[in-house]
């Protein structure tokens, strides 16, 4: 139903963009590509370059990805380990006090808070974990597009790409999706799935 589509022009004035939340290997890049090419959302740059596991591109703002890595590293985590130990408030405080590098975050915020960049789209699966560290840094509260894929499909994809055991991929699916739901509570949230 075309009338149900949400375009950038339809966003309320106080929502300048969307954050896509979804576990790695869940179709977030495909969804971002549709929003960019079909609905006119802006993703800024530089972006992570396409790769063999995602030839059409990731639509991920490189400075935001690098800041997310910095947030996670500061708490002895990375995208695939120890993510449940992440505390958003601690990283927000570390960021604002200069206890961690903010160079990449400032670059990302220049785009996300820029007056001419609306409607923007921020996509990085790590945002499932780090979203609450970013929210107070944004000039406007974003809407969230949460998407998911069957857990076994994600685990098998991670097994092929990263040689992860299936059980590790399943645990990551649970953690990412649980945090995505928790971190987007009380935000304007749209839920999507690529399930048939």
CSV table of C-alpha atoms in Angstrom, one decimal:
chain,number,residue,atom,x,y,z
A,1,UNK,CA,0.0,0.0,0.0
A,2,UNK,CA,1.8,3.1,-1.3
A,3,UNK,CA,0.0,5.4,1.0
A,4,UNK,CA,1.5,3.6,4.0
A,5,UNK,CA,5.1,4.4,3.0
A,6,UNK,CA,7.0,6.8,5.2
A,7,UNK,CA,9.1,9.1,3.2
A,8,UNK,CA,11.6,11.6,4.5
A,9,UNK,CA,9.2,14.4,3.9
A,10,UNK,CA,6.6,12.7,6.1
A,11,UNK,CA,8.8,12.7,9.2
A,12,UNK,CA,7.5,15.1,11.9
A,13,UNK,CA,9.7,18.2,12.1
A,14,UNK,CA,11.4,17.1,15.3
A,15,UNK,CA,12.5,13.8,13.8
A,16,UNK,CA,15.3,14.4,11.3
A,17,UNK,CA,16.0,10.8,10.6
A,18,UNK,CA,15.9,7.1,11.1
A,19,UNK,CA,18.2,4.6,12.8
A,20,UNK,CA,18.1,1.1,11.4
A,21,UNK,CA,18.5,-1.5,14.2
A,22,UNK,CA,19.1,-5.1,13.3
A,23,UNK,CA,21.6,-7.9,14.0
A,24,UNK,CA,24.4,-8.4,11.5
A,25,UNK,CA,23.4,-10.5,8.5
A,26,UNK,CA,19.7,-9.6,9.0
A,27,UNK,CA,19.1,-7.6,5.8
A,28,UNK,CA,19.8,-4.2,7.3
A,29,UNK,CA,21.9,-3.1,4.3
A,30,UNK,CA,19.2,-4.1,1.8
A,31,UNK,CA,16.7,-2.1,3.9
A,32,UNK,CA,19.0,0.9,4.0
A,33,UNK,CA,19.6,0.7,0.3
A,34,UNK,CA,15.8,0.8,-0.3
A,35,UNK,CA,15.4,3.8,1.9
A,36,UNK,CA,18.3,5.6,0.2
A,37,UNK,CA,17.5,4.9,-3.4
A,38,UNK,CA,13.7,4.7,-3.1
A,39,UNK,CA,12.9,7.3,-0.4
A,40,UNK,CA,15.7,9.8,-0.6
A,41,UNK,CA,17.3,9.3,2.8
A,42,UNK,CA,20.9,10.6,3.2
A,43,UNK,CA,23.7,8.5,4.7
A,44,UNK,CA,26.6,10.9,4.5
A,45,UNK,CA,30.1,9.8,4.0
A,46,UNK,CA,32.6,8.3,3.9
A,47,UNK,CA,30.8,4.9,3.9
A,48,UNK,CA,32.2,1.5,4.5
A,49,UNK,CA,33.0,0.2,1.0
A,50,UNK,CA,31.1,-2.7,-0.6
A,51,UNK,CA,32.8,-6.1,0.0
A,52,UNK,CA,32.4,-9.7,-1.2
A,53,UNK,CA,29.8,-10.4,1.5
A,54,UNK,CA,27.8,-7.3,0.6
A,55,UNK,CA,28.5,-6.2,-3.0
A,56,UNK,CA,25.8,-3.6,-3.1
A,57,UNK,CA,27.2,-1.8,-0.1
A,58,UNK,CA,26.6,-1.5,3.6
A,59,UNK,CA,25.3,2.1,3.8
A,60,UNK,CA,27.3,2.5,7.0
A,61,UNK,CA,28.7,5.9,7.9
A,62,UNK,CA,32.4,5.0,8.6
A,63,UNK,CA,32.9,7.6,11.4
A,64,UNK,CA,29.8,6.3,13.3
A,65,UNK,CA,31.1,2.7,12.9
A,66,UNK,CA,34.5,3.6,14.2
A,67,UNK,CA,33.0,5.5,17.2
A,68,UNK,CA,30.8,2.4,18.0
A,69,UNK,CA,34.0,0.3,17.9
A,70,UNK,CA,35.6,2.8,20.3
A,71,UNK,CA,32.6,2.7,22.6
A,72,UNK,CA,32.7,-1.1,22.7
A,73,UNK,CA,36.5,-1.4,23.0
A,74,UNK,CA,36.4,0.9,26.1
A,75,UNK,CA,34.2,-1.7,27.8
A,76,UNK,CA,36.3,-4.6,26.6
A,77,UNK,CA,33.8,-5.7,24.0
A,78,UNK,CA,33.6,-5.8,20.2
A,79,UNK,CA,30.7,-6.5,17.8
A,80,UNK,CA,30.9,-10.2,18.4
A,81,UNK,CA,31.9,-10.6,22.1
A,82,UNK,CA,30.9,-9.3,25.5
A,83,UNK,CA,28.2,-7.0,24.1
A,84,UNK,CA,25.8,-7.7,27.0
A,85,UNK,CA,28.3,-6.0,29.4
A,86,UNK,CA,28.0,-2.7,27.5
A,87,UNK,CA,26.6,0.2,29.6
A,88,UNK,CA,25.3,3.1,27.4
A,89,UNK,CA,25.4,5.7,30.2
A,90,UNK,CA,29.0,4.9,31.0
A,91,UNK,CA,30.1,5.4,27.4
A,92,UNK,CA,28.0,8.6,27.0
A,93,UNK,CA,29.8,9.9,30.1
A,94,UNK,CA,33.2,8.8,28.8
A,95,UNK,CA,32.5,10.5,25.5
A,96,UNK,CA,31.4,13.8,27.0
A,97,UNK,CA,34.3,13.8,29.5
A,98,UNK,CA,36.9,13.0,26.8
A,99,UNK,CA,37.9,9.7,28.4
A,100,UNK,CA,37.7,8.0,25.0
A,101,UNK,CA,38.5,9.2,21.5
A,102,UNK,CA,35.7,11.3,20.1
A,103,UNK,CA,37.2,12.3,16.8
A,104,UNK,CA,35.1,9.9,14.7
A,105,UNK,CA,32.0,10.5,16.8
A,106,UNK,CA,32.3,14.3,16.1
A,107,UNK,CA,32.6,13.6,12.4
A,108,UNK,CA,29.5,11.4,12.5
A,109,UNK,CA,27.6,14.0,14.5
A,110,UNK,CA,28.5,16.7,12.1
A,111,UNK,CA,26.4,14.8,9.5
A,112,UNK,CA,23.7,13.5,11.9
A,113,UNK,CA,23.1,17.0,13.4
A,114,UNK,CA,23.7,19.0,10.2
A,115,UNK,CA,20.8,21.3,9.3
A,116,UNK,CA,20.9,20.3,5.6
A,117,UNK,CA,21.2,16.5,6.0
A,118,UNK,CA,17.6,15.7,6.8
A,119,UNK,CA,16.2,13.2,6.3
A,120,UNK,CA,19.2,11.1,7.4
A,121,UNK,CA,19.6,7.4,7.9
A,122,UNK,CA,22.1,5.9,10.3
A,123,UNK,CA,22.7,2.2,9.9
A,124,UNK,CA,25.2,0.0,11.8
A,125,UNK,CA,24.2,-3.2,13.5
A,126,UNK,CA,26.3,-2.1,16.5
A,127,UNK,CA,23.7,0.6,17.1
A,128,UNK,CA,21.5,-2.2,18.6
A,129,UNK,CA,24.0,-2.1,21.5
A,130,UNK,CA,25.2,1.5,21.5
A,131,UNK,CA,22.0,3.5,20.6
A,132,UNK,CA,21.5,4.9,24.1
A,133,UNK,CA,25.0,6.4,24.1
A,134,UNK,CA,24.2,8.3,20.9
A,135,UNK,CA,20.7,9.6,21.7
A,136,UNK,CA,21.8,12.4,24.0
A,137,UNK,CA,24.4,13.5,21.4
A,138,UNK,CA,21.7,14.0,18.7
A,139,UNK,CA,19.9,17.3,18.1
A,140,UNK,CA,16.6,15.5,17.5
A,141,UNK,CA,15.3,12.1,18.5
A,142,UNK,CA,15.3,9.7,15.6
A,143,UNK,CA,12.7,7.2,14.6
A,144,UNK,CA,13.8,3.6,14.7
A,145,UNK,CA,13.3,0.9,12.0
A,146,UNK,CA,13.9,-2.4,13.7
A,147,UNK,CA,14.3,-5.4,11.4
A,148,UNK,CA,15.0,-9.1,12.1
A,149,UNK,CA,15.7,-12.3,10.3
A,150,UNK,CA,15.2,-15.9,11.5
A,151,UNK,CA,17.9,-16.6,14.1
A,152,UNK,CA,19.1,-19.8,12.4
A,153,UNK,CA,19.6,-18.0,9.0
A,154,UNK,CA,21.7,-15.4,10.8
A,155,UNK,CA,23.7,-18.0,12.6
A,156,UNK,CA,24.4,-19.9,9.4
A,157,UNK,CA,25.4,-16.7,7.6
A,158,UNK,CA,27.8,-15.9,10.4
A,159,UNK,CA,29.2,-19.4,10.2
A,160,UNK,CA,29.9,-19.0,6.5
A,161,UNK,CA,31.3,-15.5,6.7
A,162,UNK,CA,33.1,-15.5,10.1
A,163,UNK,CA,33.4,-19.3,10.8
A,164,UNK,CA,31.4,-18.8,14.0
A,165,UNK,CA,29.9,-21.8,15.6
A,166,UNK,CA,26.1,-21.9,15.1
A,167,UNK,CA,25.5,-21.5,18.9
A,168,UNK,CA,27.7,-18.4,19.0
A,169,UNK,CA,25.7,-16.9,16.2
A,170,UNK,CA,22.4,-17.8,17.9
A,171,UNK,CA,23.6,-16.1,21.2
A,172,UNK,CA,24.6,-13.0,19.3
A,173,UNK,CA,21.1,-12.9,17.6
A,174,UNK,CA,19.4,-13.0,21.0
A,175,UNK,CA,21.7,-10.4,22.5
A,176,UNK,CA,21.5,-7.9,19.5
A,177,UNK,CA,17.7,-8.3,19.1
A,178,UNK,CA,17.1,-8.0,22.9
A,179,UNK,CA,19.2,-4.8,23.1
A,180,UNK,CA,17.6,-3.4,20.0
A,181,UNK,CA,14.1,-3.8,21.5
A,182,UNK,CA,15.2,-2.5,24.9
A,183,UNK,CA,17.2,0.5,23.6
A,184,UNK,CA,14.4,1.6,21.2
A,185,UNK,CA,11.6,1.4,23.8
A,186,UNK,CA,9.7,4.7,24.1
A,187,UNK,CA,11.0,5.8,20.6
A,188,UNK,CA,8.9,5.9,17.5
A,189,UNK,CA,9.6,2.4,16.2
A,190,UNK,CA,8.7,0.5,13.1
A,191,UNK,CA,9.2,-3.2,13.0
A,192,UNK,CA,10.1,-5.1,9.8
A,193,UNK,CA,11.3,-8.6,8.9
A,194,UNK,CA,12.6,-10.2,5.7
A,195,UNK,CA,10.9,-13.5,6.6
A,196,UNK,CA,8.7,-14.9,3.8
